[in-house]
């Protein structure tokens, strides 16, 4: 039966070329231990020490510490977490909230899944520290509906934490009250967008709000709210336990701390890898994930979940940090590396991803709602071999009518697969149109509906 | 004018044929579900009961398999909102069914990383075996097959979710066997698959 595709978490010490920073995993160190998700296990490994230290500090001191650590949001945008907390309106008479973004639906991303399933107390501790830092009493964990098995692990962990007094009234006798509640989503990619998440928490459709005002000023129930990704919050206890300088030194400048990389697609060992952001993309793909399968060559890599531009094999020596990948012409996003070998047809790929975006568009603004449907229809036509050369200009033109003209970043994300494949692989589109079919060998297309039977 | 000069103004994709009028028994929670609902709704501020609409709808769906118009009205009354508000939510989120579905809803992930690893052949195998197309329920009412977008476990592609249980690294042969198992043993065939995959490596 299957031997591939299991979460293999490597101790990234093997260097592929040249010396790389050797780092012990911090977030995922114990994920392969049988009882790693229990409170007992967690308490034996510095569990809730960070919260204890945080409660001995003032909220402002905690925020300063997180700022100094260089922690940047792991949900996609890479915004400094300490700054986000600082922006939370402290003068507002309303209560404040933490909303933990556990909606993880970006194709190619599965790190929060692993963290919550195998190390749930780390997230709970992070939520409690974040509540202390911004002066909130309640944190809602918005988990995607499909992660029901993960939710059960998390629920059990929360019960344990309440019973042990790490949540609830008067935590550690400090007078700090904190509740963590799970809110289950119901299948909507767009619920991952921070303001759409808040709408969904309020019991409405997951459709984004106009920004500004940002959630830090007017968020959940019109109260100041900080929306943070699971991995972001999971890093916070580490900062409190070991100090901001220690955390900052784990990665390159302004990219502090450990990072989880999700590697999927055409690699020998897909999985979640924890590494410092001083690594290069090539080291991750070839060193950690084993590179592409025997006899195949690397064609392209999507480095940050399906929404970011592709990188070609000669661009992979870029540092796998937020700034490094941006310098190379793409974005680190959610650090979901989708690796493609030479069997991948780029027209098919764009069609597949636009099916996703067409399906997940929330429908609030016209360019995205109608445009993604259009793009998908045209791509499907080309993929079927019924395209015309003029369709290629139409694709760019429609993309131009979406990009920068939508309410949320989804619009820009949706056109990226089209523009990036057109930019690097225009010849594949042209060949499809000229020949009226895919020009890759038929045996490579075994995954295609037509080729399988 | 539409947003693009070459675009005809038709939005057929977004039309819905459902109405909120329905004959038949009014819906009500079982006492257990009422208790569950009461324990959930207190997590939100007292003047924000609407926040509990998703959990309330999940309880409906677990109780009767799908969400009927009568149930939407019941939930609306519970939360103090209009039935239209509830329908707005139900029609948006993909995990709520508004029509009866099979005992087992087989959700096959079709997004890129899974597709690169042969998800389409898994769908074909399942659909071929049941003689239906994605989105349909087999004549015995046991299985409904749905193609879904990324489930968030792409390293274990292809991923299939049956009701709430996950089956990962599922080859077409495994999928075929899973159908047989589900027919023979019912829900027992679902247990622990997720962890089985992991323990093979642990
Ligand atoms: C269309 C869209 C989908 C998103 N999906 C997610 C998601 O699934 N998970 C997530 O953590 N952030 C997601 N984000 C990013 C969030 O909007 C937000 O930036 C993030 O939760 C902030 O947390 P961070 O500062 O900890 O990264 C998404 C953004 C957009 C525009
Ligand atoms: S860009 Fe798309 S997903 Fe974002 S608000 Fe507009 S329609 Fe919704
Ligand atoms: S693509 Fe199938 S789980 Fe992500």
XYZ file of C-alpha atoms and ligand atoms in Angstrom:
698
model
C 0.000 0.000 0.000
C 0.953 3.557 0.213
C 4.342 4.520 1.481
C 4.440 8.093 0.352
C 2.905 11.267 1.532
C 3.169 10.785 5.251
C 4.088 13.695 7.454
C 7.777 13.070 7.775
C 9.347 15.691 9.890
C 13.026 15.822 9.399
C 15.647 17.092 11.649
C 17.168 19.353 9.049
C 20.813 18.655 9.578
C 21.708 17.095 6.284
C 23.234 19.800 4.202
C 22.719 19.569 0.545
C 25.394 21.931 -0.594
C 27.679 24.016 1.525
C 27.162 24.535 5.224
C 23.594 25.255 6.222
C 22.476 26.344 9.603
C 21.815 23.263 11.642
C 18.664 23.634 13.591
C 16.781 21.435 15.940
C 13.046 21.448 15.280
C 11.185 23.458 17.893
C 7.547 23.409 16.847
C 7.543 19.863 15.552
C 10.256 18.250 17.670
C 7.969 15.729 19.354
C 5.306 15.204 16.706
C 6.279 11.607 16.212
C 6.031 10.700 19.893
C 2.877 8.692 20.569
C 1.479 10.959 23.310
C 2.772 14.282 22.116
C -0.685 15.895 22.128
C -1.426 15.287 25.818
C -1.036 17.843 28.560
C 1.230 15.556 30.599
C 3.648 15.260 27.738
C 3.547 18.958 27.073
C 4.203 19.838 30.715
C 7.288 17.617 30.696
C 8.678 19.695 27.846
C 8.456 23.258 29.145
C 4.699 23.394 28.599
C 2.982 26.615 29.712
C 6.304 28.074 30.924
C 5.884 30.797 28.328
C 2.454 31.742 29.640
C 3.787 31.875 33.188
C 6.579 34.216 32.093
C 4.173 36.334 30.071
C 1.852 36.828 33.027
C 4.781 38.140 35.067
C 5.248 40.850 32.428
C 2.961 43.718 31.499
C 1.066 43.378 28.201
C 3.246 46.096 26.671
C 6.388 44.227 27.610
C 5.066 41.099 25.885
C 4.260 43.074 22.750
C 7.733 44.632 22.793
C 9.273 41.210 23.134
C 7.350 39.821 20.170
C 8.305 42.891 18.168
C 11.979 42.418 19.005
C 11.829 38.746 18.048
C 11.171 39.534 14.398
C 8.191 37.136 14.281
C 6.229 37.648 11.090
C 2.755 36.328 10.386
C 2.780 32.816 8.970
C -0.656 33.041 7.377
C 0.510 34.509 4.101
C 1.246 38.187 4.268
C 4.260 38.036 6.584
C 3.207 41.090 8.567
C 5.185 41.590 11.823
C 3.069 40.121 14.614
C 4.261 42.490 17.344
C 3.216 45.474 15.244
C -0.186 43.951 14.595
C -0.709 43.609 18.336
C 0.492 47.108 18.961
C -2.082 48.464 16.521
C -4.912 46.907 18.533
C -6.868 49.844 19.811
C -6.241 50.005 23.577
C -8.432 53.052 24.172
C -11.581 51.461 22.872
C -14.197 50.876 25.594
C -15.169 47.593 23.913
C -13.720 44.183 24.744
C -10.871 42.939 22.570
C -10.574 39.588 20.844
C -8.027 37.183 19.447
C -9.163 35.296 16.350
C -6.892 32.426 15.477
C -6.955 31.648 11.779
C -7.006 27.868 11.487
C -8.828 27.840 8.189
C -5.799 26.519 6.302
C -7.225 26.070 2.819
C -4.511 27.440 0.570
C -3.718 24.592 -1.854
C -0.348 23.132 -0.929
C -0.489 24.158 2.735
C -0.856 21.678 5.587
C 1.350 22.888 8.417
C -1.367 24.118 10.793
C -3.008 20.742 10.379
C 0.087 19.013 11.754
C 0.648 21.565 14.516
C -2.890 21.387 15.847
C -3.096 17.661 15.616
C 0.217 16.839 17.240
C 1.008 19.892 19.351
C -2.329 21.479 20.276
C -1.205 22.831 23.647
C 1.409 24.981 21.975
C -1.360 26.773 20.104
C -3.507 27.086 23.219
C -0.589 28.559 25.137
C 0.032 30.945 22.242
C -3.625 32.023 22.265
C -3.504 32.710 26.010
C -0.304 34.774 25.724
C -1.771 36.717 22.812
C -4.894 37.456 24.881
C -2.722 38.775 27.690
C -0.689 40.879 25.262
C -3.643 42.710 23.735
C -5.865 42.641 26.800
C -8.419 40.180 25.456
C -10.356 37.640 27.468
C -11.576 35.443 24.668
C -9.807 33.779 21.756
C -11.806 32.098 19.012
C -10.029 29.445 16.981
C -11.686 29.406 13.571
C -10.956 25.926 12.261
C -12.007 24.752 8.836
C -14.949 22.351 8.846
C -13.032 19.569 7.171
C -10.533 19.349 10.056
C -12.985 17.581 12.335
C -10.455 15.023 13.515
C -8.098 17.870 14.361
C -10.869 19.723 16.133
C -11.452 16.788 18.439
C -7.776 16.731 19.432
C -7.897 20.460 20.038
C -11.117 20.237 22.057
C -9.608 17.610 24.300
C -6.514 19.703 24.801
C -8.608 22.748 25.687
C -10.556 20.709 28.252
C -7.271 19.552 29.769
C -5.988 23.109 29.914
C -9.164 24.308 31.676
C -8.970 21.513 34.210
C -5.330 22.283 34.951
C -6.063 25.990 35.370
C -4.152 27.267 32.331
C -7.402 28.610 30.928
C -10.453 29.958 32.695
C -10.584 32.260 35.715
C -7.519 33.686 37.433
C -4.808 31.808 35.532
C -1.708 31.188 37.713
C -3.311 33.357 40.385
C -2.494 36.446 38.358
C -6.041 37.691 37.990
C -5.923 36.981 34.245
C -9.052 35.374 32.774
C -8.933 33.662 29.420
C -11.329 31.540 27.403
C -10.436 29.707 24.190
C -13.338 28.546 22.032
C -13.325 26.599 18.817
C -15.531 27.782 15.975
C -16.007 25.318 13.157
C -16.176 26.646 9.615
C -18.115 24.869 6.911
C -16.090 24.759 3.739
C -15.064 28.115 2.316
C -11.541 29.069 1.290
C -12.439 32.691 1.528
C -13.100 32.317 5.268
C -9.302 32.402 5.610
C -9.211 36.057 4.637
C -9.098 37.875 7.946
C -12.186 40.071 7.619
C -14.178 37.277 5.954
C -13.222 35.104 8.900
C -14.694 37.678 11.258
C -17.897 37.834 9.213
C -18.133 34.071 9.366
C -17.577 34.157 13.126
C -20.446 36.592 13.371
C -22.683 34.052 11.681
C -22.732 35.424 8.163
C -21.338 34.485 4.779
C -17.562 34.519 4.686
C -17.272 37.644 2.554
C -14.556 40.205 3.281
C -15.107 43.704 4.553
C -13.635 46.804 3.117
C -10.319 47.815 4.699
C -9.622 50.165 6.401
C -10.783 50.047 9.142
C -8.542 47.135 9.942
C -9.598 44.443 12.415
C -7.179 45.903 14.960
C -9.549 48.862 15.248
C -12.931 47.444 14.220
C -12.959 43.678 14.100
C -15.130 40.993 15.608
C -18.438 42.455 16.863
C -17.006 45.891 16.022
C -14.377 45.404 18.726
C -10.586 45.595 18.307
C -9.372 42.184 17.150
C -6.065 40.578 16.240
C -6.304 37.845 13.608
C -3.325 35.499 13.740
C -2.439 32.305 11.971
C -1.977 29.062 13.951
C 1.734 28.803 13.262
C 2.225 32.451 14.239
C 0.594 31.901 17.621
C 2.479 28.637 18.103
C 5.753 30.543 17.873
C 4.826 32.973 20.633
C 5.425 30.615 23.588
C 8.924 29.916 22.233
C 9.717 33.619 22.298
C 8.543 33.945 25.881
C 10.432 30.868 27.023
C 13.766 31.613 25.421
C 13.850 35.330 24.746
C 13.502 37.586 21.742
C 17.196 37.638 20.806
C 17.383 33.863 20.767
C 14.317 33.734 18.504
C 15.572 36.418 16.142
C 18.920 34.660 15.787
C 17.235 31.515 14.460
C 16.632 33.108 11.089
C 17.958 35.864 8.862
C 17.354 39.489 9.679
C 13.652 40.377 10.021
C 12.744 36.711 9.468
C 13.168 35.371 12.967
C 12.301 31.960 14.272
C 11.699 28.523 12.850
C 9.471 28.067 9.816
C 7.357 25.173 8.715
C 7.630 24.382 5.018
C 5.005 22.205 3.345
C 6.405 20.377 0.355
C 4.005 18.575 -1.954
C 3.627 17.576 -5.579
C 6.303 15.724 -7.511
C 8.837 15.041 -4.783
C 10.038 11.799 -3.275
C 9.259 12.707 0.323
C 6.399 15.170 0.579
C 5.758 16.460 4.086
C 6.147 19.252 6.610
C 9.723 20.327 7.238
C 10.816 22.653 9.944
C 13.847 24.725 9.077
C 15.418 28.097 9.509
C 14.632 30.647 6.837
C 18.359 30.803 6.097
C 17.902 27.677 3.971
C 17.511 28.021 0.238
C 14.510 26.686 -1.643
C 16.760 24.209 -3.405
C 18.050 22.816 -0.136
C 14.491 22.297 1.022
C 13.308 20.633 -2.160
C 16.344 18.525 -2.927
C 17.845 18.094 0.524
C 14.736 17.611 2.649
C 12.094 16.352 0.271
C 14.470 14.269 -1.827
C 13.942 16.139 -5.074
C 11.872 14.901 -7.990
C 11.468 11.224 -8.740
C 14.140 9.175 -10.589
C 14.460 9.996 -14.246
C 12.421 13.198 -14.017
C 13.610 16.773 -14.134
C 12.381 19.725 -12.153
C 10.164 21.991 -14.220
C 8.955 24.697 -11.847
C 8.097 25.359 -8.237
C 5.198 27.300 -6.749
C 6.811 28.435 -3.495
C 3.978 29.788 -1.362
C 0.704 28.022 -1.924
C -1.160 28.182 -5.221
C -1.575 31.973 -5.125
C 2.010 33.034 -5.828
C 4.084 33.232 -9.028
C 6.139 30.221 -10.094
C 9.886 30.060 -9.845
C 11.994 28.333 -12.489
C 14.686 25.812 -11.516
C 17.456 28.400 -11.910
C 15.796 30.685 -9.346
C 15.773 28.210 -6.513
C 18.947 29.377 -4.831
C 16.884 32.117 -3.281
C 16.748 32.165 0.472
C 13.526 30.618 1.747
C 12.623 33.702 3.761
C 9.850 36.235 3.230
C 12.348 38.728 1.816
C 14.460 36.178 -0.069
C 11.581 34.704 -2.056
C 10.222 38.158 -2.774
C 13.598 39.181 -4.158
C 13.481 36.162 -6.459
C 10.204 37.405 -7.899
C 7.614 35.463 -5.956
C 6.232 35.327 -2.415
C 6.727 32.956 0.488
C 3.012 33.170 1.276
C 2.008 30.220 3.405
C 5.254 28.361 2.552
C 3.438 25.640 0.643
C 5.967 24.515 -1.950
C 4.284 22.726 -4.838
C 6.964 21.043 -6.902
C 6.353 20.227 -10.569
C 8.410 17.905 -12.722
C 8.510 17.694 -16.507
C 5.317 15.616 -16.689
C 3.209 18.586 -15.576
C 1.311 20.304 -18.365
C 1.064 23.991 -17.570
C -2.233 24.571 -19.358
C -3.769 21.736 -17.410
C -2.257 23.196 -14.234
C -3.731 26.631 -14.833
C -7.110 25.059 -15.595
C -6.969 23.037 -12.386
C -6.135 26.048 -10.237
C -8.687 28.303 -11.883
C -11.308 25.668 -11.177
C -10.335 26.154 -7.553
C -10.532 29.951 -7.688
C -13.770 29.970 -9.635
C -15.273 27.651 -7.081
C -13.993 29.555 -4.042
C -14.645 33.128 -5.133
C -16.994 34.556 -2.528
C -18.932 36.446 -5.179
C -18.918 39.804 -3.471
C -17.193 41.759 -6.216
C -17.872 41.462 -9.922
C -14.355 41.269 -11.415
C -13.469 38.264 -9.294
C -16.830 36.502 -9.359
C -17.342 36.772 -13.119
C -13.709 36.948 -14.165
C -12.606 33.701 -12.536
C -15.506 31.921 -14.216
C -14.434 33.352 -17.535
C -10.783 32.509 -17.103
C -11.705 28.970 -16.208
C -14.006 28.564 -19.218
C -11.312 29.776 -21.608
C -8.626 27.618 -20.030
C -10.864 24.586 -20.201
C -11.463 25.288 -23.860
C -7.748 25.496 -24.578
C -7.063 22.416 -22.532
C -9.632 20.489 -24.542
C -7.884 21.577 -27.718
C -10.619 23.962 -28.820
C -8.748 27.187 -28.155
C -7.777 30.004 -30.471
C -4.609 32.089 -30.445
C -6.667 35.156 -29.630
C -7.698 33.475 -26.378
C -4.220 34.102 -25.008
C -4.657 37.849 -25.287
C -8.116 37.509 -23.859
C -6.674 35.697 -20.838
C -4.215 38.532 -20.188
C -6.857 41.134 -20.778
C -9.337 39.559 -18.381
C -6.602 39.131 -15.799
C -5.873 42.813 -16.173
C -9.512 43.562 -15.449
C -9.323 41.607 -12.193
C -5.892 42.398 -10.786
C -5.904 45.307 -8.363
C -9.625 45.884 -8.915
C -11.055 43.638 -6.240
C -12.052 43.981 -2.626
C -9.618 41.432 -1.233
C -6.337 39.863 -2.288
C -8.160 36.841 -3.705
C -8.498 38.531 -7.080
C -4.755 38.975 -7.450
C -4.196 35.428 -6.252
C -6.647 34.017 -8.774
C -4.982 35.545 -11.825
C -1.487 34.535 -10.755
C -1.614 30.936 -12.071
C -2.735 32.281 -15.455
C -0.204 35.058 -15.735
C 2.729 33.059 -14.445
C 2.125 30.089 -16.754
C 1.582 32.433 -19.686
C 4.809 34.223 -18.865
C 7.028 31.164 -18.570
C 5.218 28.595 -20.703
C 3.458 30.506 -23.446
C 4.812 27.950 -25.913
C 2.776 25.218 -24.214
C -0.403 27.211 -24.668
C 0.467 27.831 -28.307
C 1.249 24.178 -28.920
C -2.081 23.182 -27.343
C -3.935 25.534 -29.629
C -1.974 24.611 -32.756
C -2.156 20.852 -32.278
C -5.609 20.801 -30.756
C -4.357 18.638 -27.900
C -1.749 18.429 -25.184
C 1.666 17.904 -26.710
C 3.190 16.052 -23.777
C 3.440 12.259 -24.267
C 0.102 10.573 -23.630
C 1.610 8.260 -21.025
C 2.516 11.276 -18.909
C -1.092 12.282 -18.874
C -2.237 9.242 -16.988
C -3.708 11.514 -14.383
C -6.030 13.052 -16.917
C -9.593 11.902 -17.089
C -9.243 11.041 -20.762
C -6.043 9.082 -20.392
C -6.957 6.875 -17.492
C -9.246 4.328 -18.968
C -21.623 47.300 -18.860
C -19.975 44.329 -17.426
C -16.505 44.425 -15.986
C -14.939 43.361 -19.271
C -15.913 44.632 -22.744
C -16.086 41.135 -24.237
C -18.157 39.683 -21.504
C -21.826 38.864 -21.946
C -23.787 39.630 -18.855
C -24.949 36.226 -17.763
C -24.228 34.779 -14.389
C -25.823 31.391 -14.780
C -23.232 29.849 -12.462
C -24.626 31.595 -9.436
C -28.327 30.849 -9.841
C -30.057 28.747 -7.268
C -33.342 26.925 -7.626
C -34.227 26.518 -3.979
C -37.208 27.987 -2.193
C -37.976 28.236 1.474
C -41.527 26.958 1.372
C -41.888 23.357 2.346
C -44.634 21.053 3.473
C -44.182 18.328 6.051
C -43.274 17.964 9.678
C -41.812 20.990 11.393
C -38.236 20.476 12.502
C -37.080 20.372 16.118
C -33.861 19.357 17.827
C -33.752 16.215 19.897
C -33.306 16.962 23.619
C -29.605 16.043 23.351
C -29.089 18.464 20.503
C -30.969 21.185 22.340
C -28.563 20.706 25.238
C -25.591 20.802 22.871
C -26.880 23.940 21.248
C -27.335 25.614 24.638
C -23.764 24.753 25.585
C -22.426 26.248 22.360
C -24.421 29.444 22.203
C -23.011 30.702 25.519
C -19.568 30.976 23.928
C -20.695 34.106 22.146
C -21.831 37.410 23.660
C -25.497 37.305 24.657
C -26.488 39.820 21.978
C -24.589 37.870 19.299
C -26.491 34.608 19.181
C -26.248 34.723 15.415
C -22.619 33.656 15.722
C -23.872 30.174 16.557
C -25.494 29.685 13.157
C -22.820 27.335 11.822
C -22.777 25.078 14.908
C -26.598 25.138 14.943
C -26.717 24.023 11.315
C -24.186 21.279 11.944
C -26.471 19.924 14.667
C -29.341 19.922 12.168
C -27.275 18.109 9.617
C -26.042 15.497 12.068
C -29.604 14.951 13.220
C -31.331 14.520 9.868
C -28.615 14.233 7.230
C -29.367 17.442 5.399
C -30.705 20.911 6.057
C -34.356 21.408 5.120
C -36.241 24.656 4.819
C -38.173 23.835 7.971
C -34.905 23.349 9.809
C -33.637 26.691 8.541
C -36.701 28.369 9.965
C -36.240 26.533 13.254
C -32.619 27.692 13.487
C -33.669 31.220 12.588
C -36.141 31.246 15.489
C -33.531 29.861 17.866
C -31.076 32.589 16.981
C -33.520 35.433 16.574
C -32.727 36.087 12.914
C -34.744 35.673 9.731
C -35.009 32.480 7.729
C -33.445 34.349 4.833
C -30.384 35.056 6.981
C -30.024 31.349 7.630
C -30.546 30.396 4.014
C -27.955 32.950 3.048
C -25.455 31.065 5.162
C -26.545 27.572 4.144
C -26.298 28.376 0.470
C -22.817 29.823 0.859
C -20.948 27.085 2.706
C -20.206 23.910 0.802
C -20.443 21.526 3.717
C -24.196 21.870 4.161
C -26.451 19.694 2.032
C -29.872 20.999 1.127
C -30.974 17.747 -0.493
C -30.844 14.228 0.913
C -27.422 12.620 0.456
C -26.133 9.076 0.793
C -25.135 7.570 4.126
C -21.541 8.139 3.117
C -20.548 11.339 1.390
C -17.283 10.690 -0.388
C -15.367 13.924 -0.867
C -12.461 13.474 -3.263
C -9.930 16.283 -3.316
C -9.276 17.498 -6.842
C -6.901 20.429 -6.368
C -3.405 20.584 -7.840
C -1.213 18.598 -5.406
C -3.779 15.798 -5.240
C -4.366 15.960 -8.974
C -0.622 15.644 -9.574
C -0.819 12.402 -7.655
C -3.688 10.864 -9.532
C -6.813 12.132 -7.757
C -8.725 12.061 -11.011
C -8.219 8.350 -11.296
C -9.519 7.878 -7.775
C -12.673 9.772 -8.707
C -13.014 7.701 -11.860
C -12.575 4.475 -9.986
C -15.202 5.411 -7.403
C -17.659 6.823 -9.915
C -17.101 3.930 -12.305
C -17.754 1.399 -9.602
C -20.909 3.138 -8.420
C -22.075 4.018 -11.924
C -22.635 7.685 -11.079
C -21.069 11.065 -11.789
C -19.525 13.406 -9.217
C -22.295 15.214 -7.381
C -24.700 12.283 -7.610
C -25.952 9.659 -5.180
C -25.970 5.992 -6.092
C -29.361 4.288 -6.508
C -29.109 2.476 -3.172
C -28.707 5.814 -1.382
C -25.500 4.658 0.273
C -22.901 6.815 -1.428
C -22.738 10.375 -2.650
C -19.590 11.381 -4.507
C -18.417 14.979 -4.401
C -15.298 16.557 -5.823
C -13.924 19.085 -3.331
C -11.067 21.561 -3.285
C -7.854 21.233 -1.273
C -8.473 19.541 2.066
C -5.197 20.648 3.647
C -3.192 17.420 3.664
C -1.536 17.610 0.261
C 1.520 15.641 1.354
C -0.743 12.618 1.718
C -2.326 12.967 -1.705
C -4.704 11.766 -2.961
C -6.932 12.649 -0.028
C -10.511 11.452 0.351
C -12.834 12.497 3.151
C -15.781 10.223 3.880
C -18.242 12.101 6.081
C -15.837 13.412 8.736
C -13.254 10.651 8.432
C -10.142 10.995 6.339
C -8.505 8.474 4.067
C -5.149 9.538 2.789
C -2.666 8.273 0.210
C -5.615 6.531 -1.377
C -4.793 4.729 -4.594
C -7.667 3.818 -6.934
C -7.395 0.215 -5.712
C -7.594 1.346 -2.075
C -10.612 3.455 -2.939
C -12.368 0.522 -4.524
C -11.649 -1.605 -1.477
C -12.893 1.155 0.803
C -16.253 1.139 -0.973
C -16.554 -2.619 -0.473
C -15.595 -2.247 3.176
C -18.109 0.512 3.728
C -20.839 -1.608 2.202
C -19.898 -4.625 4.285
C -19.040 -3.059 7.616
C -20.624 0.381 7.545
C -19.063 3.072 9.671
C -16.653 0.629 11.261
C -14.692 0.722 8.018
C -13.976 4.400 8.600
C -12.255 4.384 11.925
C -8.712 5.537 12.438
C -7.645 5.655 8.830
C -5.923 8.909 9.339
C -3.807 7.525 12.129
C -3.230 4.238 10.372
C -1.384 6.087 7.654
C 0.722 7.802 10.254
C 1.441 4.805 12.428
C 2.817 2.946 9.456
C 5.652 5.405 9.565
C 5.931 6.100 13.279
C -8.062 34.776 -0.047
C -7.268 34.685 1.213
C -7.223 33.485 1.922
C -6.494 33.371 3.081
N -6.470 32.168 3.726
C -5.775 32.060 4.882
C -5.768 30.830 5.590
O -6.378 29.841 5.170
N -5.070 30.752 6.745
C -4.379 31.830 7.237
O -3.761 31.702 8.279
N -4.371 33.004 6.588
C -5.052 33.150 5.426
N -5.057 34.354 4.766
C -4.316 35.483 5.354
C -5.184 36.221 6.348
O -5.969 37.182 5.669
C -4.375 36.973 7.372
O -3.415 37.724 6.716
C -3.711 36.078 8.352
O -4.606 35.232 8.985
C -3.042 36.929 9.373
O -2.356 36.120 10.293
P -0.795 36.256 10.445
O -0.465 37.709 10.631
O -0.499 35.454 11.646
O -0.212 35.704 9.213
C -5.774 34.485 3.575
C -5.817 35.672 2.867
C -6.538 35.784 1.706
C -6.549 37.084 0.968
S -11.880 39.402 -4.667
Fe -13.176 37.589 -4.900
S -13.024 36.565 -2.939
Fe -12.332 38.697 -2.607
S -14.168 39.838 -2.033
Fe -14.033 39.973 -4.235
S -15.317 38.262 -4.978
Fe -14.845 37.859 -2.842
S -4.682 19.285 -2.872
Fe -5.693 17.628 -1.988
S -5.335 17.977 0.104
Fe -4.408 19.713 -0.797
